[in-house]
Amino acid sequence: MKLLFLVDQVDYPFAPNPVLARRTAGQLAAMGHMVHLLELYDGQTLPPDPPEGCRAFLLPFADERKMNQALEHGDKNGSPVPLRLARLAMHPTAVAAAVRQIVLHHPRRIDACRAMVEQLDERYHYDAVFSVNAPFPSAQALRDAAIGGKKLAWMMDPLTGGPASQGPDAEAVELSLCQKLDKLLITPQMAAHLSEPGCGMAAYRRKLQVVEFPCMVPPPVPPVPKEAGNRRVRCAFVGTLYPVLRTPHYALELFRCMNDPDLELVFAGDGWQHYAATLPDSCRRVMGDRLQILGQIPFAQAQEEIAKADVLINLGNRENSQLPSKIFEIFSSGKPVLNLAKRPDDVSLPYFERYPLACTVLEREGTDLRVCARVRAFLHKNAGRQLPFAQAEALFRENTPEAVAQALLDAADGC
C-alpha cells in the first residue's frame, strides 16, 4: 500500500505521539509498503530523520511557535496577560496566527496542511492517509482534503473530555471527523467511554477501531553500570509535567519524608515552568544535591536518563480518559518502577499489576512511616534489577510495532 502519515510536533517538539507514528511508519516500510511522512514542525526544531525506507516532507509553522512562546501556551499560572500580549505584538505573523486560532478557531495549520496533503496525493495517489493526533489540526486538514485514498485519524489522545480537548468547539470537531473520515482509530480507554451518556462518538461505532500504542521496543540505550562504590539508588521520572494532569508534588514530598541518604530523585523533562520556582525547596533542603531537576532535554538524552536510572518513576494522571503511552516505555526498559497514582481507578493500574517489578502507591495514602517504609524497601530491594525485554514484550504483545502496524493495515483495508 501507499501510505501517508500526518505528524504534528508544532506545539511540543518532543511529544511522544510523533515518535510512535514514526516508529510505526518504519515498521510498515520494513513490511514492504511505500510510506511517506508529512512533518508539521515549529520552524526551529527539525524533526529527526525519517525511519529507514520512509520519505519525509517538512511543513514549518514558525508563526505558531512564536504565538505559543508569547502566550506561554495559555498557561494559567504564567505571566500577566498584558505582558503576553505585548510580546505577541512584537511579531506580526504571531498576531495573525493568534487571530486565526483564538478568534476564528481555525489555525493556519489546517489550511496549509490540507493543501500540502492534496498536492502530495495528486503526485503519489495514496491508498490511505493517517492523521496522528493530538493535536488535531491535521485531522481537520485531512477531513477537508480532496483526495482519492482512505482517510483515517489515529487518535492517540481523546478530542473531548481530556487534556487534549479542543475547547468549546471540541464536540463539533469530533462530530465532523466522525462524519467525514473513513475510520477513527482509538485507544481502549476511549472505547470504554462510548457507553457513557452524551458520548457523540457512540453513534459511529462502525467507524471506530481500537489500536494500542506501539511502545514495546528494546531500549535504545543499554543500562549504564554504576560507578564502583556508588551506593545511591537513582530514581528518575523522565517525561513532561503539566499544571493539573501530571504533577511532581507527591513525589517531592514522599522523598522528602523518606529522607534516605542513599536515594536520589531525578526529574528529566519539561513542565517546571507551570509551578512556582520555590516548589522543590522543602525537598531540596532535605535531599541537597540528591534532588536533580534537569528540565527539558532532547529525546536522546532522555533515553540516556532512563538507562542511568536504577528505578523509574511514573507519575499518574489526574484524567482517566487516556492511557499514557510512556508507561510502555518504562516496561520496555525492564527496570523497576515506582508508580505514584493520583486516583484508585487509574486506567493504567491493570497494566502495572501485570508488570512484576512495579510498586504502586496512591497519593491519598500519604507519606506516613508505613508508606515510607514500604517504598524504601521496594527501592533498595529492586534497584538494579531488570526484566529481560523478551519477557516484557510477551506481557504486552499487542503493543509491539508489528502488531500495531498490522492493525493500521487492517483498518485501512476495512474502510
Coordinates of C-alpha atoms in Angstrom, one line a residue:
M1 CA 0.0 0.0 0.0
K2 CA 1.0 3.7 -0.5
L3 CA 0.6 5.4 2.9
L4 CA 1.0 9.0 4.2
F5 CA 1.2 9.9 7.9
L6 CA 0.5 13.5 9.1
V7 CA 2.8 14.0 12.1
D8 CA 2.4 17.2 14.1
Q9 CA 5.1 18.4 16.5
V10 CA 4.5 22.2 16.2
D11 CA 3.3 22.8 19.8
Y12 CA 5.6 20.3 21.6
P13 CA 8.6 19.2 19.5
F14 CA 9.5 16.3 21.9
A15 CA 6.0 14.9 22.4
P16 CA 5.6 11.1 22.3
N17 CA 2.9 10.8 19.6
P18 CA 5.2 11.8 16.7
V19 CA 7.8 9.3 18.0
L20 CA 5.2 6.5 18.0
A21 CA 4.0 7.5 14.5
R22 CA 7.5 7.4 13.0
R23 CA 8.1 4.0 14.7
T24 CA 5.0 2.5 13.1
A25 CA 5.8 4.1 9.7
G26 CA 9.3 2.5 9.8
Q27 CA 7.7 -0.9 10.6
L28 CA 5.3 -0.5 7.7
A29 CA 8.1 0.4 5.4
A30 CA 10.0 -2.7 6.6
M31 CA 6.9 -4.7 5.6
G32 CA 7.3 -3.5 2.0
H33 CA 4.8 -0.6 1.9
M34 CA 5.6 2.9 0.5
V35 CA 5.4 5.2 3.5
H36 CA 5.7 9.0 3.5
L37 CA 5.6 11.4 6.4
L38 CA 4.3 15.0 6.3
E39 CA 6.1 16.5 9.2
L40 CA 4.4 19.7 10.7
Y41 CA 7.0 21.4 12.9
D42 CA 7.7 24.7 14.6
G43 CA 10.2 26.1 12.0
Q44 CA 13.0 25.8 14.5
T45 CA 13.3 22.2 16.0
L46 CA 13.7 20.0 13.0
P47 CA 12.1 16.5 13.1
P48 CA 14.5 13.6 13.2
D49 CA 15.5 11.9 10.0
P50 CA 12.7 9.6 8.8
P51 CA 12.9 5.9 9.5
E52 CA 14.7 3.7 7.1
G53 CA 12.6 3.2 3.9
C54 CA 10.4 6.2 4.6
R55 CA 10.4 9.7 3.0
A56 CA 9.6 12.9 4.8
F57 CA 8.2 16.2 3.7
L58 CA 8.5 19.2 6.0
L59 CA 6.0 21.9 6.7
P60 CA 7.1 24.7 9.0
F61 CA 5.0 26.9 11.3
A62 CA 7.3 29.5 12.8
D63 CA 4.3 31.9 13.3
E64 CA 2.5 29.5 15.6
R65 CA 5.7 28.8 17.5
K66 CA 6.1 32.5 18.2
M67 CA 2.5 32.7 19.2
N68 CA 2.9 29.8 21.6
Q69 CA 6.0 31.3 23.1
A70 CA 4.5 34.8 23.5
L71 CA 1.2 33.4 25.0
E72 CA 3.0 30.7 27.0
H73 CA 0.7 28.0 25.6
G74 CA -2.2 29.6 27.5
D75 CA -0.7 28.6 30.9
K76 CA -3.0 29.9 33.6
N77 CA 0.0 30.2 36.0
G78 CA 2.2 32.1 33.7
S79 CA 2.9 35.8 33.1
P80 CA 0.2 38.5 33.3
V81 CA -1.9 38.7 30.2
P82 CA -0.9 42.3 29.2
L83 CA 2.8 41.2 29.2
R84 CA 2.0 38.2 27.0
L85 CA 0.0 40.4 24.6
A86 CA 2.9 42.9 24.4
R87 CA 5.3 40.1 23.5
L88 CA 2.8 38.8 20.9
A89 CA 2.5 42.3 19.3
M90 CA 6.2 42.3 18.6
H91 CA 5.7 39.5 15.9
P92 CA 3.0 40.4 13.3
T93 CA 2.9 36.8 12.0
A94 CA 2.3 35.5 15.5
V95 CA -0.5 38.1 15.9
A96 CA -2.1 36.7 12.7
A97 CA -1.7 33.2 14.0
A98 CA -3.4 34.1 17.3
V99 CA -6.3 35.6 15.5
R100 CA -6.8 32.6 13.4
Q101 CA -6.5 30.1 16.3
I102 CA -8.1 32.0 19.2
V103 CA -10.7 34.2 17.5
L104 CA -11.6 32.3 14.4
H105 CA -10.9 28.8 15.8
H106 CA -9.2 27.9 12.5
P107 CA -5.4 27.9 12.8
R108 CA -3.4 28.3 9.6
R109 CA -2.1 24.8 10.2
I110 CA -5.4 23.3 9.0
D111 CA -5.4 25.0 5.6
A112 CA -1.7 24.7 5.0
C113 CA -1.7 21.0 5.9
R114 CA -4.8 20.3 3.7
A115 CA -3.2 22.0 0.7
M116 CA 0.0 20.0 1.1
V117 CA -1.9 16.7 1.5
E118 CA -3.7 17.4 -1.7
Q119 CA -0.5 18.2 -3.5
L120 CA 1.2 15.1 -2.3
D121 CA -1.8 12.9 -3.1
E122 CA -2.0 14.3 -6.6
R123 CA 1.5 13.2 -7.1
Y124 CA 1.6 9.9 -5.3
H125 CA -2.0 8.7 -5.2
Y126 CA -2.0 7.3 -1.6
D127 CA -4.2 4.3 -0.7
A128 CA -4.6 5.7 2.8
V129 CA -3.7 8.8 4.8
F130 CA -3.4 8.7 8.6
S131 CA -3.5 11.9 10.8
V132 CA -1.7 11.3 14.1
N133 CA -3.5 13.1 17.0
A134 CA -3.3 15.0 19.3
P135 CA -3.0 17.8 18.4
F136 CA -6.0 17.8 16.0
P137 CA -5.4 20.4 13.2
S138 CA -4.0 17.7 11.0
A139 CA -7.2 15.6 11.4
Q140 CA -9.3 18.7 10.5
A141 CA -7.0 19.2 7.4
L142 CA -7.5 15.6 6.4
R143 CA -11.2 15.9 6.9
D144 CA -11.3 18.8 4.4
A145 CA -8.8 17.4 1.9
A146 CA -9.9 16.4 -1.6
I147 CA -8.0 13.1 -2.1
G148 CA -8.8 9.7 -3.5
G149 CA -7.5 7.5 -0.7
K150 CA -9.0 6.4 2.6
K151 CA -8.9 9.0 5.4
L152 CA -8.1 7.7 8.9
A153 CA -7.5 9.6 12.2
W154 CA -5.2 7.8 14.6
M155 CA -6.4 9.3 17.9
M156 CA -3.8 8.6 20.5
D157 CA -5.5 11.2 22.7
P158 CA -9.2 12.0 23.2
L159 CA -10.5 15.0 21.4
T160 CA -13.2 15.7 24.1
G161 CA -13.2 15.1 27.8
G162 CA -9.5 15.1 28.3
P163 CA -6.4 17.4 28.5
A164 CA -6.1 17.5 24.7
S165 CA -9.6 18.9 24.3
Q166 CA -10.1 21.5 21.6
G167 CA -12.1 23.7 23.9
P168 CA -15.7 24.9 23.1
D169 CA -15.5 23.5 19.6
A170 CA -14.3 20.1 20.5
E171 CA -17.6 18.3 20.2
A172 CA -18.4 19.9 16.9
V173 CA -14.9 19.0 15.6
E174 CA -15.3 15.4 16.8
L175 CA -18.7 15.0 15.1
S176 CA -17.3 16.3 11.8
L177 CA -14.4 13.9 12.0
C178 CA -16.8 11.0 12.6
Q179 CA -19.0 12.1 9.7
K180 CA -16.3 12.8 7.1
L181 CA -13.4 10.4 7.8
D182 CA -13.5 6.8 6.8
K183 CA -12.2 5.5 10.2
L184 CA -11.1 6.7 13.6
L185 CA -8.5 4.6 15.5
I186 CA -9.0 5.0 19.2
T187 CA -7.4 3.7 22.4
P188 CA -9.1 1.0 24.6
Q189 CA -9.7 3.7 27.3
M190 CA -11.6 5.9 24.8
A191 CA -13.6 2.9 23.7
A192 CA -14.6 2.3 27.3
H193 CA -16.3 5.7 27.4
L194 CA -18.5 5.0 24.4
S195 CA -21.3 3.8 26.7
E196 CA -21.4 7.0 28.7
P197 CA -24.4 9.3 28.3
G198 CA -23.8 12.0 25.8
C199 CA -20.9 10.4 24.0
G200 CA -21.1 11.7 20.5
M201 CA -18.8 9.0 19.0
A202 CA -21.0 6.2 20.1
A203 CA -23.3 6.8 17.1
Y204 CA -20.4 6.0 14.8
R205 CA -19.2 2.7 16.3
R206 CA -18.9 1.1 12.8
K207 CA -16.2 3.7 12.0
L208 CA -14.2 3.1 15.2
Q209 CA -11.4 0.6 15.7
V210 CA -9.3 0.1 18.8
V211 CA -5.5 0.4 18.3
E212 CA -2.8 0.1 21.0
F213 CA 0.3 2.2 21.4
P214 CA 3.4 0.8 19.5
C215 CA 5.7 1.2 22.5
M216 CA 7.2 -2.2 23.2
V217 CA 10.6 -1.9 21.6
P218 CA 14.1 -2.7 23.0
P219 CA 15.5 0.3 24.9
P220 CA 17.8 2.3 22.5
V221 CA 20.4 2.8 25.2
P222 CA 21.7 -0.2 27.2
P223 CA 21.7 0.1 31.1
V224 CA 24.6 2.2 32.4
P225 CA 26.7 0.4 35.0
K226 CA 27.0 2.2 38.3
E227 CA 30.4 3.5 39.3
A228 CA 32.3 1.4 41.8
G229 CA 31.4 2.4 45.4
N230 CA 28.3 4.3 44.4
R231 CA 25.6 3.1 46.8
R232 CA 23.0 5.6 45.8
V233 CA 19.7 4.4 44.2
R234 CA 18.9 6.7 41.3
C235 CA 15.1 7.1 41.0
A236 CA 14.1 9.0 37.9
F237 CA 11.0 10.5 36.3
V238 CA 11.6 11.0 32.6
G239 CA 8.7 12.9 31.0
T240 CA 6.6 16.0 30.9
L241 CA 4.8 17.7 33.8
Y242 CA 1.5 19.5 33.5
P243 CA -0.3 22.0 35.8
V244 CA -3.0 19.6 36.9
L245 CA -2.8 16.5 34.8
R246 CA 0.6 15.2 35.9
T247 CA 2.3 16.9 38.9
P248 CA 5.5 16.4 40.9
H249 CA 4.2 17.4 44.4
Y250 CA 3.6 13.9 45.8
A251 CA 7.0 12.6 44.6
L252 CA 8.8 15.5 46.1
E253 CA 7.0 15.1 49.5
L254 CA 7.5 11.4 49.6
F255 CA 11.2 11.5 49.0
R256 CA 11.5 14.4 51.5
C257 CA 9.8 12.3 54.1
M258 CA 11.8 9.2 53.5
N259 CA 15.0 11.3 53.9
D260 CA 17.1 8.3 52.8
P261 CA 20.8 9.3 52.2
D262 CA 21.1 6.5 49.7
L263 CA 18.2 7.7 47.4
E264 CA 18.4 10.2 44.5
L265 CA 15.4 11.8 42.9
V266 CA 15.8 13.0 39.3
F267 CA 13.2 14.8 37.2
A268 CA 14.1 14.9 33.5
G269 CA 11.7 16.8 31.2
D270 CA 9.7 19.9 30.6
G271 CA 6.9 21.4 32.6
W272 CA 8.5 23.0 35.7
Q273 CA 7.6 26.5 34.3
H274 CA 4.0 25.7 35.3
Y275 CA 4.9 25.8 39.0
A276 CA 6.4 28.3 41.5
A277 CA 10.1 28.3 41.5
T278 CA 10.0 27.6 45.2
L279 CA 8.1 24.3 44.9
P280 CA 11.1 22.0 45.2
D281 CA 12.7 24.0 48.0
S282 CA 11.5 21.9 51.0
C283 CA 12.6 18.7 49.4
R284 CA 15.9 20.2 48.4
R285 CA 16.6 21.4 51.9
V286 CA 16.4 17.7 53.0
M287 CA 18.0 16.0 49.9
G288 CA 20.5 18.6 48.8
D289 CA 22.3 17.5 45.6
R290 CA 20.4 14.2 45.7
L291 CA 17.4 16.1 44.1
Q292 CA 18.2 16.9 40.5
I293 CA 15.8 18.8 38.2
L294 CA 17.2 18.7 34.6
G295 CA 14.3 20.5 32.8
Q296 CA 13.6 19.9 29.1
I297 CA 16.1 17.7 27.4
P298 CA 16.4 16.2 23.9
F299 CA 14.9 12.8 23.2
A300 CA 18.3 11.1 23.0
Q301 CA 19.3 12.5 26.4
A302 CA 16.0 11.4 27.9
Q303 CA 16.8 7.8 26.8
E304 CA 20.2 8.1 28.5
E305 CA 18.5 9.1 31.7
I306 CA 16.3 6.1 31.5
A307 CA 19.4 3.9 31.0
K308 CA 21.2 5.5 34.1
A309 CA 18.2 5.1 36.4
D310 CA 18.1 2.2 39.0
V311 CA 14.4 2.7 39.4
L312 CA 12.0 4.6 37.1
I313 CA 9.1 6.7 38.5
N314 CA 5.7 7.0 36.9
L315 CA 3.5 10.0 37.9
G316 CA -0.1 9.0 37.4
N317 CA -2.6 11.2 35.5
R318 CA -5.4 13.1 37.1
E319 CA -7.6 12.5 34.0
N320 CA -8.8 9.0 33.3
S321 CA -9.7 9.4 29.7
Q322 CA -6.4 8.3 28.3
L323 CA -3.6 5.8 29.0
P324 CA -0.1 7.4 29.0
S325 CA 1.9 5.8 26.3
K326 CA 5.1 6.4 28.3
I327 CA 4.2 3.6 30.7
F328 CA 5.2 1.1 28.0
E329 CA 8.5 2.8 27.5
I330 CA 9.0 2.1 31.2
F331 CA 8.0 -1.6 30.7
S332 CA 10.3 -1.9 27.7
S333 CA 13.2 -0.8 29.8
G334 CA 12.7 -3.8 32.1
K335 CA 13.6 -1.7 35.1
P336 CA 11.7 -1.5 38.4
V337 CA 9.1 1.2 38.5
L338 CA 7.6 3.2 41.4
N339 CA 4.1 4.1 40.2
L340 CA 2.6 7.1 42.1
A341 CA -1.1 7.1 41.2
K342 CA -3.5 10.0 41.7
R343 CA -6.7 8.0 41.7
P344 CA -7.7 4.5 42.7
D345 CA -9.4 3.9 39.3
D346 CA -6.4 5.0 37.2
V347 CA -6.7 3.2 33.9
S348 CA -3.0 2.3 34.0
L349 CA -3.3 0.2 37.2
P350 CA -4.1 -3.1 35.4
Y351 CA -1.0 -2.7 33.3
F352 CA 1.2 -2.2 36.4
E353 CA -0.4 -5.2 38.0
R354 CA 0.9 -7.3 35.0
Y355 CA 4.4 -6.0 35.4
P356 CA 6.4 -7.9 38.0
L357 CA 8.8 -5.1 39.0
A358 CA 6.2 -2.5 39.9
C359 CA 5.2 -0.9 43.2
T360 CA 2.0 1.3 43.2
V361 CA 1.3 3.9 45.8
L362 CA -1.8 6.1 45.8
E363 CA -1.3 9.7 46.6
R364 CA -4.2 9.5 49.1
E365 CA -2.1 7.0 51.1
G366 CA 0.1 10.0 52.2
T367 CA 3.6 9.8 53.5
D368 CA 3.4 8.3 56.9
L369 CA 6.0 5.9 58.3
R370 CA 4.3 2.8 56.9
V371 CA 4.2 4.2 53.3
C372 CA 7.8 5.4 53.5
A373 CA 9.0 2.1 54.8
R374 CA 7.2 0.2 52.0
V375 CA 8.6 2.4 49.3
R376 CA 12.1 2.4 50.7
A377 CA 12.1 -1.4 51.0
F378 CA 11.0 -1.7 47.3
L379 CA 13.6 0.7 46.0
H380 CA 16.5 -0.9 47.8
K381 CA 15.4 -4.4 47.1
N382 CA 14.8 -3.9 43.4
A383 CA 17.4 -1.3 42.4
G384 CA 19.5 -2.6 39.5
R385 CA 17.2 -5.5 38.7
Q386 CA 16.0 -5.8 35.1
L387 CA 13.3 -7.9 33.3
P388 CA 14.6 -9.3 30.0
F389 CA 13.0 -7.5 27.1
A390 CA 11.6 -10.7 25.6
Q391 CA 9.7 -11.3 28.9
A392 CA 8.4 -7.7 29.0
E393 CA 7.4 -7.9 25.3
A394 CA 5.4 -11.1 25.9
L395 CA 3.4 -9.4 28.6
F396 CA 2.3 -6.6 26.2
R397 CA 2.4 -8.3 22.8
E398 CA -0.4 -6.1 21.5
N399 CA 1.8 -3.0 22.0
T400 CA 4.6 -4.1 19.6
P401 CA 5.1 -2.1 16.4
E402 CA 4.5 -5.2 14.4
A403 CA 1.0 -5.7 16.0
V404 CA 0.1 -2.0 15.6
A405 CA 1.3 -1.8 12.0
Q406 CA -0.9 -4.7 11.1
A407 CA -3.8 -3.2 12.9
L408 CA -3.4 0.0 10.8
L409 CA -3.3 -2.0 7.6
D410 CA -6.4 -3.9 8.7
A411 CA -8.2 -0.6 9.4
A412 CA -7.4 0.8 6.0
D413 CA -8.4 -2.4 4.3
G414 CA -11.7 -2.5 6.2
C415 CA -12.9 1.0 5.3

